GROMACS .gro file of N, CA and C in nm:
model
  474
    1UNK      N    1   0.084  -0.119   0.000
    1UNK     CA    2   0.000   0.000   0.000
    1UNK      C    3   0.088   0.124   0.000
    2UNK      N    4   0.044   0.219  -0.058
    2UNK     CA    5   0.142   0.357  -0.034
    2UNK      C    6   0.119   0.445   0.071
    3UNK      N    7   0.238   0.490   0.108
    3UNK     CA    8   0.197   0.552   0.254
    3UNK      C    9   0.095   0.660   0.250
    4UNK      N   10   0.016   0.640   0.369
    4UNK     CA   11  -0.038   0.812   0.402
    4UNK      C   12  -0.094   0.880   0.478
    5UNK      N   13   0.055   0.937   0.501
    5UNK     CA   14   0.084   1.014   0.613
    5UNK      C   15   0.082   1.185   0.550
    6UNK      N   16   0.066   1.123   0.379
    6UNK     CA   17   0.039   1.274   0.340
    6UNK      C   18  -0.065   1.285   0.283
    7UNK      N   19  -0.153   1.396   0.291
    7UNK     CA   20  -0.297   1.398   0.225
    7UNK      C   21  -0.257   1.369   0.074
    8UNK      N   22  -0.384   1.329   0.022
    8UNK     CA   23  -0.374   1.269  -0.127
    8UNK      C   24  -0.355   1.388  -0.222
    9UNK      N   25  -0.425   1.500  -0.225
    9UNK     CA   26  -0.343   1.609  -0.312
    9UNK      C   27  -0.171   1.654  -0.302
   10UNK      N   28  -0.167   1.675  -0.203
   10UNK     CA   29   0.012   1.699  -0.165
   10UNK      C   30   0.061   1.578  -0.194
   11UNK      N   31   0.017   1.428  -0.204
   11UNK     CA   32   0.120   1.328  -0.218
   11UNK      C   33   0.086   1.307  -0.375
   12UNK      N   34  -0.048   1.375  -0.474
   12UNK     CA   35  -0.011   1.385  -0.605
   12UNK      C   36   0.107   1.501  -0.626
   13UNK      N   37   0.076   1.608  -0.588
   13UNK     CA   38   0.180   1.726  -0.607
   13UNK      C   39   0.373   1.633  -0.597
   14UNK      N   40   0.353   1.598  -0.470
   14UNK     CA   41   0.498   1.540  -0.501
   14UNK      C   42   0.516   1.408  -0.605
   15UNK      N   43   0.453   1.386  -0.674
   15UNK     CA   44   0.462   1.265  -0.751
   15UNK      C   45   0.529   1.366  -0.872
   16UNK      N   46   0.408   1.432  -0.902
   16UNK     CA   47   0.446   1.554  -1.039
   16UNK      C   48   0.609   1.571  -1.046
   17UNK      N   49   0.602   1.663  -0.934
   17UNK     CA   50   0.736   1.686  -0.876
   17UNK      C   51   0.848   1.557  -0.933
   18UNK      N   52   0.830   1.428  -0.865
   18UNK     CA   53   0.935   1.355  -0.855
   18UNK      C   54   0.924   1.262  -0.989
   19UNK      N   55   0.822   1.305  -1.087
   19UNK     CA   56   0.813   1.207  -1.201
   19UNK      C   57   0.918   1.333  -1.324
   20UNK      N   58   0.919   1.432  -1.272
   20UNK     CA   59   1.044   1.536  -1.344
   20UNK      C   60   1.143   1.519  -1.332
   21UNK      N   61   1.153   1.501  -1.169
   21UNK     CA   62   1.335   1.480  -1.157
   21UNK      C   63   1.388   1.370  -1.182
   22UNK      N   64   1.285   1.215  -1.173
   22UNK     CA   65   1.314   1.108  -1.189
   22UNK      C   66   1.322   1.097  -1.366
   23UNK      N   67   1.280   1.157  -1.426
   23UNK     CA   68   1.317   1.157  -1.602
   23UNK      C   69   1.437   1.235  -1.646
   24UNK      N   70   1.419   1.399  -1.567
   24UNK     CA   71   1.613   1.424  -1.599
   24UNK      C   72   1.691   1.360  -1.568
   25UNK      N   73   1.678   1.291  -1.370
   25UNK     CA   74   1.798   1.215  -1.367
   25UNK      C   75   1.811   1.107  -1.495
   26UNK      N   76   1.727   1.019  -1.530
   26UNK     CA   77   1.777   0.930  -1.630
   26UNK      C   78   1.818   0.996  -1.729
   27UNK      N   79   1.738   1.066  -1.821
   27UNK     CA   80   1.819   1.159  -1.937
   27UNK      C   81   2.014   1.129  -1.898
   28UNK      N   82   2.014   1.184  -1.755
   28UNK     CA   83   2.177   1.217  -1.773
   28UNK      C   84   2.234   1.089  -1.703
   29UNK      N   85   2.187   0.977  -1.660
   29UNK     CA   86   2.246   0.868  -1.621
   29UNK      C   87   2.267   0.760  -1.650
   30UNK      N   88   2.129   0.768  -1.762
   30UNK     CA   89   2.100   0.630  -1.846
   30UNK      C   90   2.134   0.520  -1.791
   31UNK      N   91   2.079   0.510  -1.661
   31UNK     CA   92   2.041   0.408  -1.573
   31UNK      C   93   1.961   0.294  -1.603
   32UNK      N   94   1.999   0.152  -1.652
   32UNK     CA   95   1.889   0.081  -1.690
   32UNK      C   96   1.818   0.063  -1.582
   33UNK      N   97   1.668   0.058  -1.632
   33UNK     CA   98   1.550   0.031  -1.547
   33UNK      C   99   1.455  -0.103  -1.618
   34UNK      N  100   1.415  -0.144  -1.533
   34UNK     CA  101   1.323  -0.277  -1.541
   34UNK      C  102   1.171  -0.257  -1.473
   35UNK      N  103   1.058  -0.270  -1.564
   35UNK     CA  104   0.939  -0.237  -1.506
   35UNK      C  105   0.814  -0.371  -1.577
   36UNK      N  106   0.692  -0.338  -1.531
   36UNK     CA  107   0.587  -0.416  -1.550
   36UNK      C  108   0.542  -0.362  -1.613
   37UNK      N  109   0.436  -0.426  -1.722
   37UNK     CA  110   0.376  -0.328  -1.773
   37UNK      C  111   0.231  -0.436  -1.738
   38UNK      N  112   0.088  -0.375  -1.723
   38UNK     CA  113   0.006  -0.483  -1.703
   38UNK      C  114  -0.135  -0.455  -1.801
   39UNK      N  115  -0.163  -0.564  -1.896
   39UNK     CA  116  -0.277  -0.556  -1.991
   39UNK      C  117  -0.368  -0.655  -1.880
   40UNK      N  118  -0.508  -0.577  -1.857
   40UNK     CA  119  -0.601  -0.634  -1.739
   40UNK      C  120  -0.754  -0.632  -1.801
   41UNK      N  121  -0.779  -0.749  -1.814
   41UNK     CA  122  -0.958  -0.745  -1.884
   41UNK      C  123  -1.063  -0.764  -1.713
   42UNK      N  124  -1.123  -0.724  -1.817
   42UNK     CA  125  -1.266  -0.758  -1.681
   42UNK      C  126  -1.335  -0.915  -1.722
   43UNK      N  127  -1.238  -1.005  -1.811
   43UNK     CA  128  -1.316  -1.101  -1.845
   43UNK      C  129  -1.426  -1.091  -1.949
   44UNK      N  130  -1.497  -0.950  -2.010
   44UNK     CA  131  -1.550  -0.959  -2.079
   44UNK      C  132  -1.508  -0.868  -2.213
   45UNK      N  133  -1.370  -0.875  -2.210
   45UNK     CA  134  -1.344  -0.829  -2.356
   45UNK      C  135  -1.247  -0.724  -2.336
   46UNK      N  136  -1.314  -0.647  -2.196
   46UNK     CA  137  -1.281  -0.506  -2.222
   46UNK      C  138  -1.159  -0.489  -2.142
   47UNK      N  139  -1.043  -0.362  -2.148
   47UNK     CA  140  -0.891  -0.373  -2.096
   47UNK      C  141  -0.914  -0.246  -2.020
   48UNK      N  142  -0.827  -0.255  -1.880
   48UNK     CA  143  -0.836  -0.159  -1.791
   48UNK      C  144  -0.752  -0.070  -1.859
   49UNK      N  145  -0.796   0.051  -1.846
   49UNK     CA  146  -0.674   0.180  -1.883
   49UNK      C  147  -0.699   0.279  -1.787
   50UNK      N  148  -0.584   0.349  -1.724
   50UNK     CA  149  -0.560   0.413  -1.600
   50UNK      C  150  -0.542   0.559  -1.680
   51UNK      N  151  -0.524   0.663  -1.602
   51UNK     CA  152  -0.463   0.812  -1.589
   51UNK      C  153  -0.390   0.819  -1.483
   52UNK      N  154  -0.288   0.883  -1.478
   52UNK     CA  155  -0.168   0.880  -1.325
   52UNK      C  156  -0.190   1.016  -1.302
   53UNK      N  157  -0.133   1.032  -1.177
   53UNK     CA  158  -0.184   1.185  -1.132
   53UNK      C  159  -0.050   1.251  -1.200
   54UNK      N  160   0.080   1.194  -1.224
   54UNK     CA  161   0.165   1.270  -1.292
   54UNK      C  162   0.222   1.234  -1.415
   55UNK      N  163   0.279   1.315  -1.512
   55UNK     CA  164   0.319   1.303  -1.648
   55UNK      C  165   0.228   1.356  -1.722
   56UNK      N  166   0.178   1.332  -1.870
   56UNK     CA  167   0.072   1.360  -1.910
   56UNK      C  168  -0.062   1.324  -1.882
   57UNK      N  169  -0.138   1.392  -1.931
   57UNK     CA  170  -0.266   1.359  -1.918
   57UNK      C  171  -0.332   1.248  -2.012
   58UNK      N  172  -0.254   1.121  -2.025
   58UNK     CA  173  -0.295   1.012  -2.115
   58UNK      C  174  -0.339   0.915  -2.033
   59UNK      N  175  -0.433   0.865  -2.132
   59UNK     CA  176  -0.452   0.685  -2.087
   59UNK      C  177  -0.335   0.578  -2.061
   60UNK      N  178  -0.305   0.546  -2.032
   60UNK     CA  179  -0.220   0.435  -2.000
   60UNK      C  180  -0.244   0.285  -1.926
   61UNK      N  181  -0.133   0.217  -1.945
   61UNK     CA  182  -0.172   0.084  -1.867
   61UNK      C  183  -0.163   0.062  -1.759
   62UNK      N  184  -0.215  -0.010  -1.635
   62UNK     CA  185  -0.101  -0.004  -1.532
   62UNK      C  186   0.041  -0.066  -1.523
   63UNK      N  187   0.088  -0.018  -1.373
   63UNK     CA  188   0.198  -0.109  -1.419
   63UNK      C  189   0.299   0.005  -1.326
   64UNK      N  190   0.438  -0.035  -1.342
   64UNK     CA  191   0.520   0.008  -1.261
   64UNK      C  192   0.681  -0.018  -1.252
   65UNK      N  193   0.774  -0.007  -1.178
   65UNK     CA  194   0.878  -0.078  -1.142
   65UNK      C  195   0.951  -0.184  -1.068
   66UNK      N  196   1.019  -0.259  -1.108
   66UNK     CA  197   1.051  -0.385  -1.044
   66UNK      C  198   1.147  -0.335  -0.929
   67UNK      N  199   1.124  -0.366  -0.815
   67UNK     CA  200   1.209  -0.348  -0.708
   67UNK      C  201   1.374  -0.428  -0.740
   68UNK      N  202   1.427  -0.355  -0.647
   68UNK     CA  203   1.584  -0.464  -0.683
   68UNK      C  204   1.555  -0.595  -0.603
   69UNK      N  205   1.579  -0.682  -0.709
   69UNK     CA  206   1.579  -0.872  -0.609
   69UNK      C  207   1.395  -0.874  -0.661
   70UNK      N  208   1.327  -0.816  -0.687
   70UNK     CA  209   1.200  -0.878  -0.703
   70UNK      C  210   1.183  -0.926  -0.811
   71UNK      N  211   1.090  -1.037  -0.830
   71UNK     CA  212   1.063  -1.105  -0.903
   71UNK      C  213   0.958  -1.018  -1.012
   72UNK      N  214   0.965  -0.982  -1.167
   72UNK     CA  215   0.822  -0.971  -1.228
   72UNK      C  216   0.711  -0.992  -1.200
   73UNK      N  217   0.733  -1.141  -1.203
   73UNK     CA  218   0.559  -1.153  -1.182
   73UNK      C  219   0.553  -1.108  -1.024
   74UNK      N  220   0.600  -1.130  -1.005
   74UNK     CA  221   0.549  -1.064  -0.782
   74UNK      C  222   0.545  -0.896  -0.816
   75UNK      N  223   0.591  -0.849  -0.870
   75UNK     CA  224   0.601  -0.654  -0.909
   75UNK      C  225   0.471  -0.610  -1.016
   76UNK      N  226   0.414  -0.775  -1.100
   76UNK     CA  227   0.306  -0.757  -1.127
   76UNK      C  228   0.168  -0.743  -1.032
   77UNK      N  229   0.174  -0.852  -0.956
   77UNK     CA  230   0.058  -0.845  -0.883
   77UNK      C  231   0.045  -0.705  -0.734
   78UNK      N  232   0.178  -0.715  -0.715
   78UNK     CA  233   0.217  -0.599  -0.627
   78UNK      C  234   0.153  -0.460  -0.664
   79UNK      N  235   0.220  -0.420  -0.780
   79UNK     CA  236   0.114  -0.303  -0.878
   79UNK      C  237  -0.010  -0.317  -0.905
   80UNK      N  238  -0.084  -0.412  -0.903
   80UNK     CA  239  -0.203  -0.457  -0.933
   80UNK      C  240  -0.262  -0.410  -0.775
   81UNK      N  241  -0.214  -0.458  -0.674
   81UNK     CA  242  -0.272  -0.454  -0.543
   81UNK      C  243  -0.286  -0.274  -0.483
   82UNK      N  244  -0.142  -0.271  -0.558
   82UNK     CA  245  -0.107  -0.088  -0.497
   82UNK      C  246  -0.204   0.016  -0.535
   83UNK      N  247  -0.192   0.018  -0.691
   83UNK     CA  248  -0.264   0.130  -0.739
   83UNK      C  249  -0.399   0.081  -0.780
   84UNK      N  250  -0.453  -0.044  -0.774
   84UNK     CA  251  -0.626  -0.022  -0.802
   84UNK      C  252  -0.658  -0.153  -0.702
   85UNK      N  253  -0.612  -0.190  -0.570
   85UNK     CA  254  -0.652  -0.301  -0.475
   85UNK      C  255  -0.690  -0.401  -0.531
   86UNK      N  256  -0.678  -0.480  -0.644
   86UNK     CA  257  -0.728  -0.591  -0.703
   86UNK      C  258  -0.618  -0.717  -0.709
   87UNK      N  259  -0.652  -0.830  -0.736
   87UNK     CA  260  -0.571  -0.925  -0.706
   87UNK      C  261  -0.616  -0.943  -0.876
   88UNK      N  262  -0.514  -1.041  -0.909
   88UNK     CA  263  -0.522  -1.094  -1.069
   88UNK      C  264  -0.541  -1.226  -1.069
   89UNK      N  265  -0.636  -1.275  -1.124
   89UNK     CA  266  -0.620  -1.380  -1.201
   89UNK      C  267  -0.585  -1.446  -1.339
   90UNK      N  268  -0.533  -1.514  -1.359
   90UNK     CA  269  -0.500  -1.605  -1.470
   90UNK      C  270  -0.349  -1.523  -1.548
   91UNK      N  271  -0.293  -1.482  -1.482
   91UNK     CA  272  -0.152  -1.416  -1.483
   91UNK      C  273  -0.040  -1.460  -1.553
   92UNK      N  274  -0.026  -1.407  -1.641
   92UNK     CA  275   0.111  -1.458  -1.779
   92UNK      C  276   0.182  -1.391  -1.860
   93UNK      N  277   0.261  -1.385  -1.851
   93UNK     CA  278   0.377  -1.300  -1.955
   93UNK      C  279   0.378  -1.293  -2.085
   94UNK      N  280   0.344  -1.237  -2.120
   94UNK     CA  281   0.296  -1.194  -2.267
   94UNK      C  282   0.459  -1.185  -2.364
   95UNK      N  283   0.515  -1.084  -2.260
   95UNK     CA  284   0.679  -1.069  -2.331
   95UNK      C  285   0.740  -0.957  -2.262
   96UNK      N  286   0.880  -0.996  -2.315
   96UNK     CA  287   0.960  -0.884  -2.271
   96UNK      C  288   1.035  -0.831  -2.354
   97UNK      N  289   1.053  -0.712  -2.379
   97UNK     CA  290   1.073  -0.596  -2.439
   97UNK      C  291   1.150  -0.503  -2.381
   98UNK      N  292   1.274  -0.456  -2.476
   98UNK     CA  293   1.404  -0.376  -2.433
   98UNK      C  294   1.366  -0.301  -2.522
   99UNK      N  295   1.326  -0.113  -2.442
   99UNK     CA  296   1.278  -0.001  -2.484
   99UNK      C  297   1.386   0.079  -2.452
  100UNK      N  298   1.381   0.204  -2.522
  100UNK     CA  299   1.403   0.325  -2.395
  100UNK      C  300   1.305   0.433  -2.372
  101UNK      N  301   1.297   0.445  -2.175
  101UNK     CA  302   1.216   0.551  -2.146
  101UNK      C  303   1.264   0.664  -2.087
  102UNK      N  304   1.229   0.777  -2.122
  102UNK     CA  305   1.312   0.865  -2.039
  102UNK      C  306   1.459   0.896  -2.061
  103UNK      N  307   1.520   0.841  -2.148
  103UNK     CA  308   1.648   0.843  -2.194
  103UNK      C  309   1.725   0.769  -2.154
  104UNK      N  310   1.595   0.654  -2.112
  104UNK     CA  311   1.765   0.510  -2.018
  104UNK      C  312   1.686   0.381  -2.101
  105UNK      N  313   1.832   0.301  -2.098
  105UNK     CA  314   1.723   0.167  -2.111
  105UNK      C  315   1.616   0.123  -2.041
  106UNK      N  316   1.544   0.073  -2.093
  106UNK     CA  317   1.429  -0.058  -1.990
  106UNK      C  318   1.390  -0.155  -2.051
  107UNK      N  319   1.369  -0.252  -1.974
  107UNK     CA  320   1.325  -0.390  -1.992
  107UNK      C  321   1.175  -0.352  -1.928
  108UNK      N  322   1.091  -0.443  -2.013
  108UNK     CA  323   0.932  -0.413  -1.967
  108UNK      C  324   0.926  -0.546  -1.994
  109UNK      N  325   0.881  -0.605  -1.878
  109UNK     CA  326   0.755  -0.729  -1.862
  109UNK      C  327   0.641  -0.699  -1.857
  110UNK      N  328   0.606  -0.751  -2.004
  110UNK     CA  329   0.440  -0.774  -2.011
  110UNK      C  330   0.322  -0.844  -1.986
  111UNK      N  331   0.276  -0.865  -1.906
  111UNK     CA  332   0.165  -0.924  -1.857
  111UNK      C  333   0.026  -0.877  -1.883
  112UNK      N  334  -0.053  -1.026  -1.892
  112UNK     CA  335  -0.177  -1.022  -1.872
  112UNK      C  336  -0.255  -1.091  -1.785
  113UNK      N  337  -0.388  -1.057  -1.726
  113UNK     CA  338  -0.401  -1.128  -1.662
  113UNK      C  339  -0.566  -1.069  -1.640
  114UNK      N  340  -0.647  -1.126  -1.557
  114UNK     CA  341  -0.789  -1.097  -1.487
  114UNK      C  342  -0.835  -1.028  -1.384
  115UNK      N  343  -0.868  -0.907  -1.374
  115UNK     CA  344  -0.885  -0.834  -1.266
  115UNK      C  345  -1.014  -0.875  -1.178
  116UNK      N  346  -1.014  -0.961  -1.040
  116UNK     CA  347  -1.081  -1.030  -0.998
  116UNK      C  348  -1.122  -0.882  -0.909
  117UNK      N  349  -1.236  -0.829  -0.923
  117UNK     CA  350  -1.334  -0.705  -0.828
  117UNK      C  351  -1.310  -0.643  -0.959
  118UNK      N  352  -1.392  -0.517  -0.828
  118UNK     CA  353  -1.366  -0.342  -0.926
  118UNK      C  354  -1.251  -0.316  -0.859
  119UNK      N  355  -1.198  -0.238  -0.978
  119UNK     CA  356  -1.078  -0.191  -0.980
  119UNK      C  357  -1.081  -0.041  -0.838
  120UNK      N  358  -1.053   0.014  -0.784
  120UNK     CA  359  -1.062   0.116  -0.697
  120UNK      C  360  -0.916   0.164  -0.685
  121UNK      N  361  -0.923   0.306  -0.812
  121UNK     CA  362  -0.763   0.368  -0.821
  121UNK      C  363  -0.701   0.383  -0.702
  122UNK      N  364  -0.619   0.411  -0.625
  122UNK     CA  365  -0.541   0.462  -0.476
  122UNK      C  366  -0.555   0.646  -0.466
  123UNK      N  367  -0.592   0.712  -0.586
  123UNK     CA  368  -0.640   0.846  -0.616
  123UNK      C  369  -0.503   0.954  -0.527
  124UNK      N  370  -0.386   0.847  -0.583
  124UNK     CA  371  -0.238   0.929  -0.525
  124UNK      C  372  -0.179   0.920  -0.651
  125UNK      N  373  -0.129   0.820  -0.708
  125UNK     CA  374  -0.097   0.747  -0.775
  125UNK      C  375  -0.167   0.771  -0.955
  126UNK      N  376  -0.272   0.641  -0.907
  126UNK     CA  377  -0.383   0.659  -1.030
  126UNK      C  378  -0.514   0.719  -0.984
  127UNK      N  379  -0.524   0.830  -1.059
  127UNK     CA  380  -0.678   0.914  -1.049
  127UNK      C  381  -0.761   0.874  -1.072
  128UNK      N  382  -0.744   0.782  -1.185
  128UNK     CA  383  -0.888   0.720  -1.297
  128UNK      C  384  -0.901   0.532  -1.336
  129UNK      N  385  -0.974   0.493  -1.324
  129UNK     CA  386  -0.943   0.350  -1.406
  129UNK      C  387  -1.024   0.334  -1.464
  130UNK      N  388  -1.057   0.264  -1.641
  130UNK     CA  389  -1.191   0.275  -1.625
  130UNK      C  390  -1.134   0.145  -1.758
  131UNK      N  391  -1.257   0.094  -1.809
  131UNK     CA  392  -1.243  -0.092  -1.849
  131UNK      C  393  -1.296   0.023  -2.004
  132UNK      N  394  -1.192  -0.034  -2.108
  132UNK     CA  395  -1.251   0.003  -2.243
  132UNK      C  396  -1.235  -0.143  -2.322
  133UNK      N  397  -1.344  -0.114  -2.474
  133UNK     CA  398  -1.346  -0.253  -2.586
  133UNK      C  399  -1.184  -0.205  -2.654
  134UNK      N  400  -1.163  -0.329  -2.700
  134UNK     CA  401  -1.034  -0.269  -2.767
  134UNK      C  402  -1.068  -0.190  -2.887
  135UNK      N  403  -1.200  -0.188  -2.942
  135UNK     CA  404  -1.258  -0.113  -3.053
  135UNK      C  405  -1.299   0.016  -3.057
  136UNK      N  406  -1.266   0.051  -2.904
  136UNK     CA  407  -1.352   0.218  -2.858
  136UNK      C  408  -1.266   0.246  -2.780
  137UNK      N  409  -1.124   0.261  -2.791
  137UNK     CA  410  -0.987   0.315  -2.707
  137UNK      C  411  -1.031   0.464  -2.708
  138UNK      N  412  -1.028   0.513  -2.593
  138UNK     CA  413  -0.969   0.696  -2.603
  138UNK      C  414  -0.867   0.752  -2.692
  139UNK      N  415  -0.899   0.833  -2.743
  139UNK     CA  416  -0.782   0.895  -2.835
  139UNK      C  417  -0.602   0.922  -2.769
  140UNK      N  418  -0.687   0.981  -2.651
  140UNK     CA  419  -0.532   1.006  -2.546
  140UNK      C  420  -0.461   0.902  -2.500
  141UNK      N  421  -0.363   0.781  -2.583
  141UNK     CA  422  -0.334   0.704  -2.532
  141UNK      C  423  -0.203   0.751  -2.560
  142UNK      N  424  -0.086   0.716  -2.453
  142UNK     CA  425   0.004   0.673  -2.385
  142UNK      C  426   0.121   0.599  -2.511
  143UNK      N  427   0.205   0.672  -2.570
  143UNK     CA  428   0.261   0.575  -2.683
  143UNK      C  429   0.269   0.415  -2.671
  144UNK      N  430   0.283   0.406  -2.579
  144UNK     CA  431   0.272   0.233  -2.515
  144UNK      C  432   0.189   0.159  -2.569
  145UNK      N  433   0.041   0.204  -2.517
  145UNK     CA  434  -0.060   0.130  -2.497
  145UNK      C  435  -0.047   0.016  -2.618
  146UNK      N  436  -0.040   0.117  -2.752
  146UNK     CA  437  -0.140   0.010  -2.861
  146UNK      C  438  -0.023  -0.121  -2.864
  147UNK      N  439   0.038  -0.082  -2.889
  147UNK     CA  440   0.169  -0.217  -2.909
  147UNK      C  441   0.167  -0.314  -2.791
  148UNK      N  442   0.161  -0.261  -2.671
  148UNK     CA  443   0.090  -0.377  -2.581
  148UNK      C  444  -0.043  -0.430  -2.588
  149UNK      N  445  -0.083  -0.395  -2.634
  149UNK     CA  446  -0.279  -0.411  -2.677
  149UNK      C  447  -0.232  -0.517  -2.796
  150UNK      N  448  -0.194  -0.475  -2.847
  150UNK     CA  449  -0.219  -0.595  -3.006
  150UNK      C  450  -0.120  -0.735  -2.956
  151UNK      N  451   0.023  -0.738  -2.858
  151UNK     CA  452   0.051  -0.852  -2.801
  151UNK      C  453  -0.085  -0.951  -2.720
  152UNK      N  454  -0.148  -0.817  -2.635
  152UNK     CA  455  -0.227  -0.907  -2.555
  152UNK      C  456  -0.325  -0.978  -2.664
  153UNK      N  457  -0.379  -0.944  -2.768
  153UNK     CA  458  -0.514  -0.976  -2.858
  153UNK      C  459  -0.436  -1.104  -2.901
  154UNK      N  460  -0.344  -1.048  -2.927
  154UNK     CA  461  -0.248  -1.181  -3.079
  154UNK      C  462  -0.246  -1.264  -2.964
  155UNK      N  463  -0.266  -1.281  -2.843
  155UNK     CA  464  -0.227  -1.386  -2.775
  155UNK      C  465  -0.352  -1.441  -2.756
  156UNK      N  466  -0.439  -1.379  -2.736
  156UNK     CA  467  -0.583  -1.385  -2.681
  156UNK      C  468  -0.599  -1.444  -2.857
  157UNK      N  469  -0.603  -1.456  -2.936
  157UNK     CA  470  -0.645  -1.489  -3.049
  157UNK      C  471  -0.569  -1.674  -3.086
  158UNK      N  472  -0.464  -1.668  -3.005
  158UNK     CA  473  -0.379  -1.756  -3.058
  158UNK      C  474  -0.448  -1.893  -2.996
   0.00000   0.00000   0.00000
């Protein structure tokens, strides 16, 4: 769970804040980073897509960073629990993928899996969650999204 000991507007304000300095520092350190990325249905077709309280104002997936020594899939369900309290079912690695974000490398593990409840954002973190068809995406998506969207289908198809 994320701490809070700070009210939820001031602990978005410092996110803003620390999602700036955490992208210059990489720009100039090119620090590889390793993260999750998570494609989540409600079981009936449709894929969770989030808004974060910092960066742009896009749709995105959830998802997050792998702690040092943690396992993927445990940093999957971990993110799953943090920012919308849900546990996953039927949980699998779709793929992994060497990007760069922010001006450093990353490795992204992709997962999919079943969002067992309603999703309920942490409203620090993620502001919004809301279940779309893959046929009626928001325009504001997240350069990410679609290229993880068409792994999860091609798999879901296979």
């Amino acid at each position: 769970m994320q701490p809070t000991f700070l009210p939820a507007p001031l602990h978005r304000a410092a996110l803003r804040l620390a999602h700036r300095l955490r992208n210059r520092w990489r720009r100039w350190r090119r620090v590889p980073l390793a993260g999750v990325s998570l494609v989540l249905s409600d079981g009936a077709g449709r894929v969770l897509l989030v808004r974060h309280s910092y960066g742009p104002d896009l749709w995105a997936l959830p998802g997050g960073g792998i702690a040092a020594g943690e396992d993927p899939l445990q940093a999957a369900r971990r993110e799953a629990l943090e920012e919308l309290g849900c546990e996953i079912a039927d949980l699998r690695e779709l793929d992994v993928v060497d990007e760069e974000i922010s001006g450093s490398p990353h490795r992204a593990h992709i997962f999919a899996g079943r969002l067992t409840g309603a999703p309920v954002p942490d409203r620090r973190e993620v502001v919004e969650g809301r279940f779309f068809a893959p046929d009626a995406l928001p325009e504001q998506l997240g350069r990410l999204v679609r290229p993880r969207l068409a792994l999860w289908l091609g798999s879901e198809q296979a």
